[in-house]
Short mmCIF file of C-alpha atoms in Angstrom, two decimals:
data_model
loop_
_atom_site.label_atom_id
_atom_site.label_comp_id
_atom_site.label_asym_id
_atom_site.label_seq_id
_atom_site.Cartn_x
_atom_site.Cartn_y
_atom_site.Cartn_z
CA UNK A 256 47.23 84.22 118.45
CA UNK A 257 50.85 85.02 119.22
CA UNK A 258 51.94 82.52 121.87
CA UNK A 259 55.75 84.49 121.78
CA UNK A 260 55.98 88.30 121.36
CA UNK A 261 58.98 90.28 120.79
CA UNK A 262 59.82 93.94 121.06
CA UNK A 263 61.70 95.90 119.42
CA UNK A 264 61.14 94.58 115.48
CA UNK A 265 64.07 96.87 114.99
CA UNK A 266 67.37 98.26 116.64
CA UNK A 267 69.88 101.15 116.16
CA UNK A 268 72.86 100.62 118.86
CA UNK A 269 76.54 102.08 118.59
CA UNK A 270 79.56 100.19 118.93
CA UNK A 271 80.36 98.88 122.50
CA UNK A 272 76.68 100.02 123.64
CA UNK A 273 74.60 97.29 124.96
CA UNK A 274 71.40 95.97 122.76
CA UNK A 275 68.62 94.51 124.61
CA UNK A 276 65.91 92.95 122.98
CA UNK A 277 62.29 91.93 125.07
CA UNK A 278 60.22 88.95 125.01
CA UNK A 279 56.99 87.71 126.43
CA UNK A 280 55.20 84.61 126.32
CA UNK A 281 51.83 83.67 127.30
CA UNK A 282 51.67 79.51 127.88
CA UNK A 283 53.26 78.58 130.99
CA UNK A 284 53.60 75.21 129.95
CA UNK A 285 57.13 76.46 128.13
CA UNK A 286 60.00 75.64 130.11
CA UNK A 287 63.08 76.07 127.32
CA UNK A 288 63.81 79.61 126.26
CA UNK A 289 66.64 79.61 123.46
CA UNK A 290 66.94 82.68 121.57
CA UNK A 291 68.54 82.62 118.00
CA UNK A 292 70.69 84.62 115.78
CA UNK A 293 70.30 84.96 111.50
CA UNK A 294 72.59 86.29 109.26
CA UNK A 295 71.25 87.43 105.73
CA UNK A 296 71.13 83.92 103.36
CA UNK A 297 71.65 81.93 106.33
CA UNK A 298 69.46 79.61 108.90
CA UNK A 299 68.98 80.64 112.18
CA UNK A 300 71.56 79.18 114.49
CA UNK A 301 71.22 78.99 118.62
CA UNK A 302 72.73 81.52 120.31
CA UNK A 303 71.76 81.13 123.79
CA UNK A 304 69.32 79.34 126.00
CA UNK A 305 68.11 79.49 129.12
CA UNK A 306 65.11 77.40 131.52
CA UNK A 307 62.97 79.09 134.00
CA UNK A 308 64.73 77.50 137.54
CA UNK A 309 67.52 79.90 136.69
CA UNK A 310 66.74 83.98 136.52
CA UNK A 311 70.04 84.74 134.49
CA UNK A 312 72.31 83.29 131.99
CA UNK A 313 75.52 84.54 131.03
CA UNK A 314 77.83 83.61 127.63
CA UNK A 315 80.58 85.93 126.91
CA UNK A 316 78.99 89.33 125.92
CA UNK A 317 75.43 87.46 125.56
CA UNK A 318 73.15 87.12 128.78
CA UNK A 319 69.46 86.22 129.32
CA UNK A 320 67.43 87.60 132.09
CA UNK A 321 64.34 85.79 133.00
CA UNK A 322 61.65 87.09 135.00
CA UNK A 323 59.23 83.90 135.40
CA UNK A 324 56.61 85.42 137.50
CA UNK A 325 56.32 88.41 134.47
CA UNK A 326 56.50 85.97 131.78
CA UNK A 327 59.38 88.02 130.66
CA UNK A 328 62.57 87.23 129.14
CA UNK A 329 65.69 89.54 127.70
CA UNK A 330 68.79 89.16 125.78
CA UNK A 331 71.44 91.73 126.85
CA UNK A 332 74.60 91.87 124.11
CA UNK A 333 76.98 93.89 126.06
CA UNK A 334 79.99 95.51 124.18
CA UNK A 335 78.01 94.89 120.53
CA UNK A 336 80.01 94.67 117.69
CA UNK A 337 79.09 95.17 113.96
CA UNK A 338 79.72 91.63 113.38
CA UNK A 339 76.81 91.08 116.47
CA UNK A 340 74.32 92.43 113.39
CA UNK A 341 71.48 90.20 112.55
CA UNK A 342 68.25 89.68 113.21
CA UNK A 343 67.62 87.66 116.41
CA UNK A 344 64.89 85.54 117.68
CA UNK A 345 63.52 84.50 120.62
CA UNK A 346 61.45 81.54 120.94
CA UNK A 347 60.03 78.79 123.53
CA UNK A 348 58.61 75.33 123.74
CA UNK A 349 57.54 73.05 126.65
CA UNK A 350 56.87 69.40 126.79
CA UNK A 351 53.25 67.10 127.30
CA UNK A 352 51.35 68.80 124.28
CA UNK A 353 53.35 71.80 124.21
CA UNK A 354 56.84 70.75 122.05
CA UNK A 355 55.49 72.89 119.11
CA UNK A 356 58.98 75.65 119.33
CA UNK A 357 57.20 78.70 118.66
CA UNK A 358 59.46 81.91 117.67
CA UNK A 359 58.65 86.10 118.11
CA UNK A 360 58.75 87.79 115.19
CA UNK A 361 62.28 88.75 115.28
CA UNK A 362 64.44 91.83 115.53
CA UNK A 363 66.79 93.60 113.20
CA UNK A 364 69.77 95.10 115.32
CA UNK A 365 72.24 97.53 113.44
CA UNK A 366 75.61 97.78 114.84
CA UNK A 367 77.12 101.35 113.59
CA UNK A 368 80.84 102.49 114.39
CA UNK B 39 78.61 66.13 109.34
CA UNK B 40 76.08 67.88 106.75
CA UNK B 41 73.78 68.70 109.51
CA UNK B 42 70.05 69.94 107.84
CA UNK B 43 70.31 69.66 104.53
CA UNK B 44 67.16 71.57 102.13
CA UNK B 45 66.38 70.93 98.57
CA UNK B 46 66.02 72.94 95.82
CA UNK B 47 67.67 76.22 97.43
CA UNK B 48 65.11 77.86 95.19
CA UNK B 49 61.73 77.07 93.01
CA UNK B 50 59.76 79.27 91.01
CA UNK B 51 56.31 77.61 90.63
CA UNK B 52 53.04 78.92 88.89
CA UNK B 53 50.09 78.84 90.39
CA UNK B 54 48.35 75.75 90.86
CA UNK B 55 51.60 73.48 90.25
CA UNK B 56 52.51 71.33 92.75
CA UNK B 57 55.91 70.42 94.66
CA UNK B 58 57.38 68.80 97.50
CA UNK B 59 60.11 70.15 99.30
CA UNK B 60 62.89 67.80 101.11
CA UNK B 61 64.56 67.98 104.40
CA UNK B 62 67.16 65.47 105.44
CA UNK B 63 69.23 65.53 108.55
CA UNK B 64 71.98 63.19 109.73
CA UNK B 65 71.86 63.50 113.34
CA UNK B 66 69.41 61.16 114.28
CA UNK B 67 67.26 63.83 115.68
CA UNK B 68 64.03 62.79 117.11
CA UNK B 69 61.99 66.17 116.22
CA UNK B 70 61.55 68.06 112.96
CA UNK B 71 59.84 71.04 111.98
CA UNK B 72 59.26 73.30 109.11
CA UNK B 73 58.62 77.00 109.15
CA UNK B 74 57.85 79.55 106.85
CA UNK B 75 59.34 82.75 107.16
CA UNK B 76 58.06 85.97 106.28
CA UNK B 77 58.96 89.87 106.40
CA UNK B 78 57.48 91.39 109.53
CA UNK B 79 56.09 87.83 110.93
CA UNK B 80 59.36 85.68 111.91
CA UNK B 81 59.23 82.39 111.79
CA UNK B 82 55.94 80.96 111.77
CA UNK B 83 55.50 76.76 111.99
CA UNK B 84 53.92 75.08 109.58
CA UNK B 85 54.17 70.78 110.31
CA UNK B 86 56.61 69.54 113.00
CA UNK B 87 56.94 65.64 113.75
CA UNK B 88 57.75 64.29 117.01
CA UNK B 89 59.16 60.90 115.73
CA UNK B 90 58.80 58.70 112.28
CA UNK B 91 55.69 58.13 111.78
CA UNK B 92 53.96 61.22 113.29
CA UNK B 93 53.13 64.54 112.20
CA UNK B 94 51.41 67.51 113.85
CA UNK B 95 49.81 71.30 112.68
CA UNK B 96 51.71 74.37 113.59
CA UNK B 97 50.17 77.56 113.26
CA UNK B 98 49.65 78.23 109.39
CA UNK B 99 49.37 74.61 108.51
CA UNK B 100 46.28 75.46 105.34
CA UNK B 101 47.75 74.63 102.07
CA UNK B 102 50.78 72.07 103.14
CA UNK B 103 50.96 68.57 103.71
CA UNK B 104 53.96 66.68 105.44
CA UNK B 105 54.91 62.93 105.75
CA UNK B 106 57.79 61.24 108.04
CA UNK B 107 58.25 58.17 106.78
CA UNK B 108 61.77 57.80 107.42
CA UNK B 109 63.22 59.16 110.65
CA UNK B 110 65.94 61.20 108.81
CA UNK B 111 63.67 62.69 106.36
CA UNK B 112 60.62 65.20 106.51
CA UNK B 113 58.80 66.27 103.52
CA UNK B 114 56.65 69.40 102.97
CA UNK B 115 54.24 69.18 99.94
CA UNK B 116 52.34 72.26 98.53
CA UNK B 117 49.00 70.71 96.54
CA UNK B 118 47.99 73.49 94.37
CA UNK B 119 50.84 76.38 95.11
CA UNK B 120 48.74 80.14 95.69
CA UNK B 121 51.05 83.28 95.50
CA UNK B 122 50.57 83.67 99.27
CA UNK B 123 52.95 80.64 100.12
CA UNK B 124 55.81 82.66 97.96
CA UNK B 125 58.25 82.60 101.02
CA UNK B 126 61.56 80.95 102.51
CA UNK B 127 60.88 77.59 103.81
CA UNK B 128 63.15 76.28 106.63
CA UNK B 129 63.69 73.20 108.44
CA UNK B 130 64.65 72.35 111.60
CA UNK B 131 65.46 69.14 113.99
CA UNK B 132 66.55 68.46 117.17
CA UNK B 133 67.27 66.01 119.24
CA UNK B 134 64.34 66.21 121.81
CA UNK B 135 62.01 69.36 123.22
CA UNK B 136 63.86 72.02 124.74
CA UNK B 137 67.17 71.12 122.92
CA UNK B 138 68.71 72.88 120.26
CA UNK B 139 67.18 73.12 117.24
CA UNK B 140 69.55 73.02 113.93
CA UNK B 141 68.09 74.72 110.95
CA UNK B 142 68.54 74.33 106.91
CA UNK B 143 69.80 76.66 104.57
CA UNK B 144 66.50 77.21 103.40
CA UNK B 145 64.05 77.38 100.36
CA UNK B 146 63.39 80.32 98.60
CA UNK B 147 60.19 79.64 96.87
CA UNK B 148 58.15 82.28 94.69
CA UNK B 149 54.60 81.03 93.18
CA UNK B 150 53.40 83.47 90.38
#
């Protein structure tokens, strides 16, 4: 039972296009949506976060959109970079019985020139 | 500030041997957690621990054992190792739920 999925499980995008990679959850008990960023070797490290009383978070070229009514939630790299490739993560947890953070399966994006 | 620090970076073990891997962090983080991560799956959670003391199942917890003992450290044991726990191990802590969560280097373990 996947509590978190995550679409697509891979990603072509040129340079300066915008990636945008989909997630749905199922519990709505979660109320911390962080999504997370892994280079090859490496741990994954937070790259953005966002709770459901706010529909959109903006950092830099990274924003979330969250759609609480769809149980939806999106990460949006505008301008994307080669250095933006990695495979990223989204994940969620709640609180009261429901700290367990539980993570999609993850998406390769490919940056190309 | 060494953050989430993993040990060994990488076992070979045969199967049936036992091992425990270790997971210390210096941030007096309340939570920890280990995951195991696979091709195609992400990260999937094991154990996670909500304080010293305590421990809790994740979603593949069959074949692992944890213990918390001491707040900083959080230790995942494999009893009698099967080829289908060959994977990399990683562990995470953070402060509270719905903070962020700082990860480990990680384990690259292969049972044969």
């Amino acid at each position: 039972q996947q509590q978190v999925k995550q679409s697509p499980q891979s990603l072509i995008v040129q340079k300066g296009g915008i990636s945008i990679i989909n997630c749905a959850y199922e519990n709505t008990a979660f109320d911390y949506f962080p999504w997370y960023q892994q280079f090859p070797g490496k741990g994954p490290a937070l790259l953005i976060a966002i709770r459901p009383d706010v529909s959109e978070k903006k950092e830099g070229r990274f924003t979330i959109s969250f759609n609480k009514s769809a149980k939806q939630f999106s990460l949006h790299i505008m301008d994307s970079q080669p250095g933006d490739s990695a495979t990223y993560f989204c994940a969620a947890s709640g609180s009261f019985g429901n700290e367990k953070l539980t993570f999609g399966t993850g998406t390769r994006l490919t940056i190309i020139p | 500030n060494a953050g989430v620090t993993q040990t060994p970076k990488f076992r070979v073990l045969k199967t049936g041997q036992s091992m425990t891997l270790l997971c210390a962090q210096d941030m007096n983080h309340e939570y920890m957690y280990w995951y195991r991560q696979d091709p195609g799956m992400g990260l999937r959670l094991i154990h996670y621990s909500v304080g010293e003391g305590t421990t809790a199942k994740g979603e593949v917890p069959d074949g692992y054992n944890v213990s918390r003992l001491k707040k900083q450290n959080f230790l995942l044991g494999l009893e009698s190792a099967a080829p289908s726990q060959t994977s990399v191990y990683f562990c995470a802590s953070s402060y509270v739920v719905g903070t962020e969560a700082f990860f480990g280097q990680g384990t690259r373990l292969t049972v044969v």
